[in-house]
Every structure is written in structure tokens, then in C-alpha cells.
PDB file of C-alpha atoms in Angstrom:
ATOM      1  CA  ALA A 143      41.957  44.701  91.754  1.00  0.00           C
ATOM      2  CA  GLN A 144      39.829  46.649  94.520  1.00  0.00           C
ATOM      3  CA  SER A 145      36.312  46.775  93.742  1.00  0.00           C
ATOM      4  CA  VAL A 146      32.839  47.897  95.736  1.00  0.00           C
ATOM      5  CA  ALA A 147      29.065  46.148  94.938  1.00  0.00           C
ATOM      6  CA  GLN A 148      26.072  47.372  96.503  1.00  0.00           C
ATOM      7  CA  PRO A 149      23.176  44.676  94.985  1.00  0.00           C
ATOM      8  CA  GLU A 150      20.659  46.730  95.781  1.00  0.00           C
ATOM      9  CA  ASP A 151      19.776  49.822  93.457  1.00  0.00           C
ATOM     10  CA  GLN A 152      17.196  51.226  95.929  1.00  0.00           C
ATOM     11  CA  VAL A 153      15.715  49.698  99.574  1.00  0.00           C
ATOM     12  CA  ASN A 154      12.320  50.391 100.980  1.00  0.00           C
ATOM     13  CA  VAL A 155      11.569  50.313 104.533  1.00  0.00           C
ATOM     14  CA  ALA A 156       9.342  51.561 106.740  1.00  0.00           C
ATOM     15  CA  GLU A 157       9.862  54.489 109.667  1.00  0.00           C
ATOM     16  CA  GLY A 158      10.759  52.045 112.999  1.00  0.00           C
ATOM     17  CA  ASN A 159      11.675  49.487 111.350  1.00  0.00           C
ATOM     18  CA  PRO A 160      15.719  48.072 110.954  1.00  0.00           C
ATOM     19  CA  LEU A 161      17.579  48.442 107.961  1.00  0.00           C
ATOM     20  CA  THR A 162      20.726  47.252 106.414  1.00  0.00           C
ATOM     21  CA  VAL A 163      21.974  48.497 103.130  1.00  0.00           C
ATOM     22  CA  LYS A 164      24.088  45.966 101.578  1.00  0.00           C
ATOM     23  CA  CYS A 165      27.834  45.998 100.479  1.00  0.00           C
ATOM     24  CA  THR A 166      30.548  43.740  99.042  1.00  0.00           C
ATOM     25  CA  TYR A 167      33.933  44.701  98.553  1.00  0.00           C
ATOM     26  CA  SER A 168      37.145  42.950  96.797  1.00  0.00           C
ATOM     27  CA  VAL A 169      40.249  44.023  97.362  1.00  0.00           C
ATOM     28  CA  SER A 170      43.404  42.934  97.798  1.00  0.00           C
ATOM     29  CA  GLY A 171      45.314  43.296 101.532  1.00  0.00           C
ATOM     30  CA  ASN A 172      43.440  44.749 103.881  1.00  0.00           C
ATOM     31  CA  PRO A 173      40.351  46.466 103.044  1.00  0.00           C
ATOM     32  CA  TYR A 174      39.892  49.833 104.410  1.00  0.00           C
ATOM     33  CA  LEU A 175      35.932  50.590 103.892  1.00  0.00           C
ATOM     34  CA  PHE A 176      33.622  53.499 104.259  1.00  0.00           C
ATOM     35  CA  TRP A 177      29.977  54.553 104.161  1.00  0.00           C
ATOM     36  CA  TYR A 178      28.709  57.874 102.948  1.00  0.00           C
ATOM     37  CA  VAL A 179      25.320  59.851 102.207  1.00  0.00           C
ATOM     38  CA  GLN A 180      24.289  61.776  99.757  1.00  0.00           C
ATOM     39  CA  TYR A 181      21.146  64.272 100.239  1.00  0.00           C
ATOM     40  CA  PRO A 182      19.781  65.725  97.093  1.00  0.00           C
ATOM     41  CA  ASN A 183      21.790  68.230  95.503  1.00  0.00           C
ATOM     42  CA  ARG A 184      24.546  67.948  98.234  1.00  0.00           C
ATOM     43  CA  GLY A 185      27.786  66.225  97.923  1.00  0.00           C
ATOM     44  CA  LEU A 186      28.811  62.850  99.418  1.00  0.00           C
ATOM     45  CA  GLN A 187      28.689  62.940 103.908  1.00  0.00           C
ATOM     46  CA  PHE A 188      30.982  60.366 105.461  1.00  0.00           C
ATOM     47  CA  LEU A 189      29.280  58.266 108.098  1.00  0.00           C
ATOM     48  CA  LEU A 190      31.373  55.599 109.180  1.00  0.00           C
ATOM     49  CA  LYS A 191      35.119  53.685 108.529  1.00  0.00           C
ATOM     50  CA  TYR A 192      36.419  50.388 109.050  1.00  0.00           C
ATOM     51  CA  ILE A 193      39.910  50.182 109.253  1.00  0.00           C
ATOM     52  CA  THR A 194      40.785  47.764 111.821  1.00  0.00           C
ATOM     53  CA  GLY A 195      39.792  46.198 114.975  1.00  0.00           C
ATOM     54  CA  ASP A 196      35.812  45.515 115.867  1.00  0.00           C
ATOM     55  CA  ASN A 197      33.656  44.421 113.435  1.00  0.00           C
ATOM     56  CA  LEU A 198      31.220  46.277 114.379  1.00  0.00           C
ATOM     57  CA  VAL A 199      31.559  49.976 113.309  1.00  0.00           C
ATOM     58  CA  LYS A 200      29.235  52.913 114.830  1.00  0.00           C
ATOM     59  CA  GLY A 201      29.185  56.216 112.817  1.00  0.00           C
ATOM     60  CA  SER A 202      27.030  58.973 112.209  1.00  0.00           C
ATOM     61  CA  TYR A 203      23.039  59.804 113.184  1.00  0.00           C
ATOM     62  CA  GLY A 204      22.708  56.193 114.811  1.00  0.00           C
ATOM     63  CA  PHE A 205      23.974  54.130 111.121  1.00  0.00           C
ATOM     64  CA  GLU A 206      26.734  51.300 112.150  1.00  0.00           C
ATOM     65  CA  ALA A 207      28.389  48.895 110.143  1.00  0.00           C
ATOM     66  CA  GLU A 208      29.132  44.996 110.084  1.00  0.00           C
ATOM     67  CA  PHE A 209      32.734  44.180 108.594  1.00  0.00           C
ATOM     68  CA  ASN A 210      32.414  40.177 107.293  1.00  0.00           C
ATOM     69  CA  LYS A 211      35.922  39.527 106.609  1.00  0.00           C
ATOM     70  CA  SER A 212      34.709  35.953 105.553  1.00  0.00           C
ATOM     71  CA  GLN A 213      31.411  37.648 102.861  1.00  0.00           C
ATOM     72  CA  THR A 214      33.756  39.926 101.920  1.00  0.00           C
ATOM     73  CA  SER A 215      30.684  42.523 103.311  1.00  0.00           C
ATOM     74  CA  PHE A 216      30.337  45.173 104.621  1.00  0.00           C
ATOM     75  CA  HIS A 217      26.549  46.077 105.433  1.00  0.00           C
ATOM     76  CA  LEU A 218      24.895  49.405 106.705  1.00  0.00           C
ATOM     77  CA  LYS A 219      22.678  48.599 109.568  1.00  0.00           C
ATOM     78  CA  LYS A 220      20.839  51.229 111.752  1.00  0.00           C
ATOM     79  CA  PRO A 221      18.199  49.657 114.260  1.00  0.00           C
ATOM     80  CA  SER A 222      15.241  52.582 114.038  1.00  0.00           C
ATOM     81  CA  ALA A 223      14.516  54.320 110.044  1.00  0.00           C
ATOM     82  CA  LEU A 224      13.925  57.677 110.335  1.00  0.00           C
ATOM     83  CA  VAL A 225      11.944  59.592 107.084  1.00  0.00           C
ATOM     84  CA  SER A 226      14.703  61.674 107.629  1.00  0.00           C
ATOM     85  CA  ASP A 227      17.439  58.825 106.579  1.00  0.00           C
ATOM     86  CA  SER A 228      15.962  58.540 102.729  1.00  0.00           C
ATOM     87  CA  ALA A 229      18.782  59.432 100.780  1.00  0.00           C
ATOM     88  CA  LEU A 230      21.527  57.961  98.561  1.00  0.00           C
ATOM     89  CA  TYR A 231      24.137  55.243 100.548  1.00  0.00           C
ATOM     90  CA  PHE A 232      27.516  54.914  99.196  1.00  0.00           C
ATOM     91  CA  CYS A 233      29.846  52.310 100.117  1.00  0.00           C
ATOM     92  CA  ALA A 234      33.676  52.823  99.044  1.00  0.00           C
ATOM     93  CA  VAL A 235      37.523  50.887  99.513  1.00  0.00           C
ATOM     94  CA  ARG A 236      40.552  52.405  99.475  1.00  0.00           C
ATOM     95  CA  GLY A 237      43.646  51.211  97.040  1.00  0.00           C
ATOM     96  CA  ARG A 238      46.802  50.045  97.836  1.00  0.00           C
ATOM     97  CA  ASN A 239      46.898  53.447  96.083  1.00  0.00           C
ATOM     98  CA  PHE A 240      46.278  55.551  99.793  1.00  0.00           C
ATOM     99  CA  ASN A 241      44.850  58.977  97.306  1.00  0.00           C
ATOM    100  CA  LYS A 242      42.955  56.193  95.469  1.00  0.00           C
ATOM    101  CA  PHE A 243      39.089  55.080  96.810  1.00  0.00           C
ATOM    102  CA  TYR A 244      36.600  53.316  94.602  1.00  0.00           C
ATOM    103  CA  PHE A 245      33.223  53.136  95.468  1.00  0.00           C
ATOM    104  CA  GLY A 246      29.904  51.441  94.839  1.00  0.00           C
ATOM    105  CA  SER A 247      27.003  52.954  92.369  1.00  0.00           C
ATOM    106  CA  GLY A 248      24.528  53.503  95.311  1.00  0.00           C
ATOM    107  CA  THR A 249      21.962  52.709  97.196  1.00  0.00           C
ATOM    108  CA  LYS A 250      18.700  55.033  97.541  1.00  0.00           C
ATOM    109  CA  LEU A 251      17.180  54.625 100.491  1.00  0.00           C
ATOM    110  CA  ASN A 252      13.452  55.314 100.949  1.00  0.00           C
ATOM    111  CA  VAL A 253      11.887  55.775 104.621  1.00  0.00           C
ATOM    112  CA  LYS A 254       8.018  56.094 104.322  1.00  0.00           C
ATOM    113  CA  PRO A 255       5.887  57.171 107.005  1.00  0.00           C
TER     114      PRO A 255
ATOM    115  CA  GLU B 187      28.925  72.732 105.455  1.00  0.00           C
ATOM    116  CA  THR B 188      32.020  70.041 105.093  1.00  0.00           C
ATOM    117  CA  GLY B 189      34.105  72.987 104.212  1.00  0.00           C
ATOM    118  CA  VAL B 190      34.426  71.905 100.207  1.00  0.00           C
ATOM    119  CA  THR B 191      33.408  75.145  98.585  1.00  0.00           C
ATOM    120  CA  GLN B 192      32.946  74.261  94.493  1.00  0.00           C
ATOM    121  CA  THR B 193      31.634  77.281  92.261  1.00  0.00           C
ATOM    122  CA  PRO B 194      29.663  77.559  90.113  1.00  0.00           C
ATOM    123  CA  ARG B 195      27.137  75.156  91.287  1.00  0.00           C
ATOM    124  CA  HIS B 196      24.957  74.884  87.844  1.00  0.00           C
ATOM    125  CA  LEU B 197      26.700  75.371  83.904  1.00  0.00           C
ATOM    126  CA  VAL B 198      25.216  74.398  80.837  1.00  0.00           C
ATOM    127  CA  MET B 199      27.090  74.943  78.077  1.00  0.00           C
ATOM    128  CA  GLY B 200      27.698  74.554  74.279  1.00  0.00           C
ATOM    129  CA  MET B 201      30.194  71.670  72.736  1.00  0.00           C
ATOM    130  CA  THR B 202      32.738  74.369  71.746  1.00  0.00           C
ATOM    131  CA  ASN B 203      32.652  76.241  74.615  1.00  0.00           C
ATOM    132  CA  LYS B 204      35.064  76.375  77.265  1.00  0.00           C
ATOM    133  CA  LYS B 205      34.455  76.745  80.903  1.00  0.00           C
ATOM    134  CA  SER B 206      36.207  76.208  84.145  1.00  0.00           C
ATOM    135  CA  LEU B 207      34.840  74.332  87.317  1.00  0.00           C
ATOM    136  CA  LYS B 208      36.426  76.245  90.761  1.00  0.00           C
ATOM    137  CA  CYS B 209      37.272  74.071  94.224  1.00  0.00           C
ATOM    138  CA  GLU B 210      37.954  75.587  97.496  1.00  0.00           C
ATOM    139  CA  GLN B 211      38.952  73.537 100.485  1.00  0.00           C
ATOM    140  CA  HIS B 212      39.360  74.835 103.963  1.00  0.00           C
ATOM    141  CA  LEU B 213      39.826  72.037 105.668  1.00  0.00           C
ATOM    142  CA  GLY B 214      43.866  72.396 105.468  1.00  0.00           C
ATOM    143  CA  HIS B 215      44.498  68.798 103.399  1.00  0.00           C
ATOM    144  CA  ASN B 216      46.974  67.904 101.390  1.00  0.00           C
ATOM    145  CA  ALA B 217      45.354  65.774  98.442  1.00  0.00           C
ATOM    146  CA  MET B 218      41.681  66.996  96.776  1.00  0.00           C
ATOM    147  CA  TYR B 219      39.838  65.022  94.034  1.00  0.00           C
ATOM    148  CA  TRP B 220      37.219  65.117  91.205  1.00  0.00           C
ATOM    149  CA  TYR B 221      35.266  62.716  90.215  1.00  0.00           C
ATOM    150  CA  LYS B 222      32.541  62.410  87.838  1.00  0.00           C
ATOM    151  CA  GLN B 223      29.004  61.048  88.838  1.00  0.00           C
ATOM    152  CA  SER B 224      26.280  59.876  86.414  1.00  0.00           C
ATOM    153  CA  ALA B 225      22.968  58.390  87.355  1.00  0.00           C
ATOM    154  CA  LYS B 226      22.932  54.673  88.665  1.00  0.00           C
ATOM    155  CA  LYS B 227      27.092  54.295  88.193  1.00  0.00           C
ATOM    156  CA  PRO B 228      29.920  54.698  90.853  1.00  0.00           C
ATOM    157  CA  LEU B 229      30.997  57.415  90.982  1.00  0.00           C
ATOM    158  CA  GLU B 230      34.339  57.686  88.826  1.00  0.00           C
ATOM    159  CA  LEU B 231      37.902  59.314  90.183  1.00  0.00           C
ATOM    160  CA  MET B 232      39.260  61.318  87.469  1.00  0.00           C
ATOM    161  CA  PHE B 233      42.369  62.809  89.209  1.00  0.00           C
ATOM    162  CA  VAL B 234      43.618  63.416  92.290  1.00  0.00           C
ATOM    163  CA  TYR B 235      46.661  65.539  93.526  1.00  0.00           C
ATOM    164  CA  ASN B 236      48.957  65.369  96.251  1.00  0.00           C
ATOM    165  CA  PHE B 237      50.913  68.447  97.707  1.00  0.00           C
ATOM    166  CA  LYS B 238      49.665  70.248  94.906  1.00  0.00           C
ATOM    167  CA  GLU B 239      51.212  66.998  92.483  1.00  0.00           C
ATOM    168  CA  GLN B 240      49.184  65.351  90.349  1.00  0.00           C
ATOM    169  CA  THR B 241      49.336  61.189  91.371  1.00  0.00           C
ATOM    170  CA  GLU B 242      46.620  60.023  89.508  1.00  0.00           C
ATOM    171  CA  ASN B 243      45.293  60.549  86.309  1.00  0.00           C
ATOM    172  CA  ASN B 244      42.081  57.918  85.573  1.00  0.00           C
ATOM    173  CA  SER B 245      42.607  57.654  81.627  1.00  0.00           C
ATOM    174  CA  VAL B 246      40.590  60.874  81.190  1.00  0.00           C
ATOM    175  CA  PRO B 247      39.743  62.751  78.201  1.00  0.00           C
ATOM    176  CA  SER B 248      42.662  65.576  77.037  1.00  0.00           C
ATOM    177  CA  ARG B 249      39.560  67.683  77.344  1.00  0.00           C
ATOM    178  CA  PHE B 250      39.157  67.776  80.913  1.00  0.00           C
ATOM    179  CA  SER B 251      42.509  69.590  81.855  1.00  0.00           C
ATOM    180  CA  PRO B 252      42.875  69.888  85.970  1.00  0.00           C
ATOM    181  CA  GLU B 253      44.987  72.096  87.780  1.00  0.00           C
ATOM    182  CA  CYS B 254      46.184  72.537  91.373  1.00  0.00           C
ATOM    183  CA  PRO B 255      47.783  76.075  92.182  1.00  0.00           C
ATOM    184  CA  ASN B 256      47.921  75.528  95.878  1.00  0.00           C
ATOM    185  CA  SER B 257      46.775  73.152  98.315  1.00  0.00           C
ATOM    186  CA  SER B 258      43.274  74.615  98.849  1.00  0.00           C
ATOM    187  CA  HIS B 259      42.367  75.126  95.020  1.00  0.00           C
ATOM    188  CA  LEU B 260      41.613  72.566  92.329  1.00  0.00           C
ATOM    189  CA  PHE B 261      40.322  73.501  88.702  1.00  0.00           C
ATOM    190  CA  LEU B 262      38.512  71.460  86.218  1.00  0.00           C
ATOM    191  CA  HIS B 263      39.155  72.990  83.145  1.00  0.00           C
ATOM    192  CA  LEU B 264      36.859  71.727  80.019  1.00  0.00           C
ATOM    193  CA  HIS B 265      36.643  72.272  76.123  1.00  0.00           C
ATOM    194  CA  THR B 266      35.407  70.756  73.062  1.00  0.00           C
ATOM    195  CA  LEU B 267      32.847  68.539  75.759  1.00  0.00           C
ATOM    196  CA  GLN B 268      30.623  66.181  74.703  1.00  0.00           C
ATOM    197  CA  PRO B 269      26.894  65.855  74.868  1.00  0.00           C
ATOM    198  CA  GLU B 270      27.970  62.621  77.074  1.00  0.00           C
ATOM    199  CA  ASP B 271      30.357  64.429  79.738  1.00  0.00           C
ATOM    200  CA  SER B 272      27.073  65.617  81.837  1.00  0.00           C
ATOM    201  CA  ALA B 273      26.851  64.893  85.399  1.00  0.00           C
ATOM    202  CA  LEU B 274      27.853  65.812  88.529  1.00  0.00           C
ATOM    203  CA  TYR B 275      31.436  66.671  89.028  1.00  0.00           C
ATOM    204  CA  LEU B 276      32.390  66.590  92.320  1.00  0.00           C
ATOM    205  CA  CYS B 277      35.192  67.807  94.147  1.00  0.00           C
ATOM    206  CA  ALA B 278      36.672  66.549  97.621  1.00  0.00           C
ATOM    207  CA  SER B 279      39.720  66.759 100.230  1.00  0.00           C
ATOM    208  CA  SER B 280      41.366  64.519 102.397  1.00  0.00           C
ATOM    209  CA  GLN B 281      44.573  64.477 104.979  1.00  0.00           C
ATOM    210  CA  GLN B 282      46.614  61.541 103.884  1.00  0.00           C
ATOM    211  CA  THR B 283      48.957  60.377 106.227  1.00  0.00           C
ATOM    212  CA  GLY B 284      50.225  57.152 104.857  1.00  0.00           C
ATOM    213  CA  LEU B 285      50.644  54.171 107.006  1.00  0.00           C
ATOM    214  CA  ALA B 286      49.617  56.433 109.698  1.00  0.00           C
ATOM    215  CA  GLY B 287      45.792  56.690 108.811  1.00  0.00           C
ATOM    216  CA  VAL B 288      43.457  56.299 106.638  1.00  0.00           C
ATOM    217  CA  ASP B 289      41.010  59.305 106.454  1.00  0.00           C
ATOM    218  CA  GLU B 290      38.019  60.160 105.018  1.00  0.00           C
ATOM    219  CA  GLN B 291      37.033  62.081 102.111  1.00  0.00           C
ATOM    220  CA  PHE B 292      34.803  65.224 102.297  1.00  0.00           C
ATOM    221  CA  PHE B 293      33.430  66.564  99.793  1.00  0.00           C
ATOM    222  CA  GLY B 294      31.770  70.083  98.037  1.00  0.00           C
ATOM    223  CA  PRO B 295      27.647  69.901  96.456  1.00  0.00           C
ATOM    224  CA  GLY B 296      29.029  69.107  93.475  1.00  0.00           C
ATOM    225  CA  THR B 297      28.502  71.335  89.984  1.00  0.00           C
ATOM    226  CA  ARG B 298      25.629  69.949  87.719  1.00  0.00           C
ATOM    227  CA  LEU B 299      27.368  70.261  84.467  1.00  0.00           C
ATOM    228  CA  THR B 300      24.512  69.884  81.272  1.00  0.00           C
ATOM    229  CA  VAL B 301      26.413  69.931  77.828  1.00  0.00           C
ATOM    230  CA  LEU B 302      24.204  70.967  75.147  1.00  0.00           C
TER     231      LEU B 302
END
């Protein structure tokens, strides 16, 4: 079965510090992995995706994610957090059915000045 | 904005009412989705349409009835809902290219539904 786990409900980071939002996945076959961000009263916005190739994927707003096959993880990272990065972050994996995506429960990122 | 619009943005309805949620995508995509978002729970996929044909019904109760008249429009008809159906309902679209590529979804802002 395909699934995604985000073990942290909330992550607190000081502005300027590096941030990591964790995601682990379970999928049969090749994983296609995504990160989305949701700001208040908005829909989800795509940040980045891993399909194949380089394990370090760069995305929007300075975010990047590292794919680790042995640990079945796809953690979201940013070298220097901004207050404006405060939002809800979702990890997702696409299943073998091209139309089906599995999302985690979300991690709330709080970046304090 | 993402090119996916949803109306209304907020809806309050009684359990005996009938209402509809509307979604429209201006991106030329061939797949559309309905999701239910409840606090601290994973997004729940409800329905998927590909080229106007329903390809996924994720065991959704019959009080939710989707309709996709064309590739740009998606509706969710609601009737005799329960208070536990209160949630944010998100519409999304994507361009499904099968094995040729894996495209991300574009989401609308959602409809905040409250069932009294």
C-alpha cells in the first residue's frame, strides 16, 4: 500500500536558522514524491518533486528536498528560514495509479523572528 | 493564483439542504480531483476525473455526488450531509501524461463547509 508519514505535527525554527520538515514514504515500485505548502485560507501550492535522478531536488522559494531510498525519506529543507515560510507543509507520493496521490497529515512550520 | 477557482468559498448548510460546490480550472488540464481536508488528518482523496470520466471513487458516501460536464468544470453535489462532513473541500487539477511524466497538482483555495 502507498502511504506517507509526517512524524511532526509542528516544527519551530528561529529566523535565519536552517529548517527540516520530515517525510517518510511507503510505496511499491518507483516513488514519485512531492512537497506542497498551504498558507491560511489558500489551497496547496506545489514546491518541488522527485521523479528520478539527483537525490537533491531544488524547488520554489529556496526550498530543497533530499531523497533517501535506503531510509525511504524525502525531507524538506531550507538553509535559512524566513518568517514568511510559516505555513502548513504536506508531503505526497503518487501511487501506481497515475491519478492517485497520497498525502501526509501536514506539518505546521513556525518561524519566529 | 493557481488557475483553479472554487465557489463558494464558504458554505453553511443544514442537514436537509441540497447544495453544490463548483470548481473551474483554466489550465487546460485533463484530470480533476476532489479532496476533503480535516484538521490534523491527511488529505482524503474523494473523486478523480480523467477526460471527464470518473476513474476513482474512494469509498465516498452517496450523499456526495460528483459531476464533470467537461474537462474544465467539476461539481460536488451535496445532500443530507452530517455534521462530521464539515471540512475544507479542495479541488485540484493536473495534466496526466501517464508514463511520459509525473505532473504536480494545482489546487483551488477550497470551500469551507459547515454542516449544522
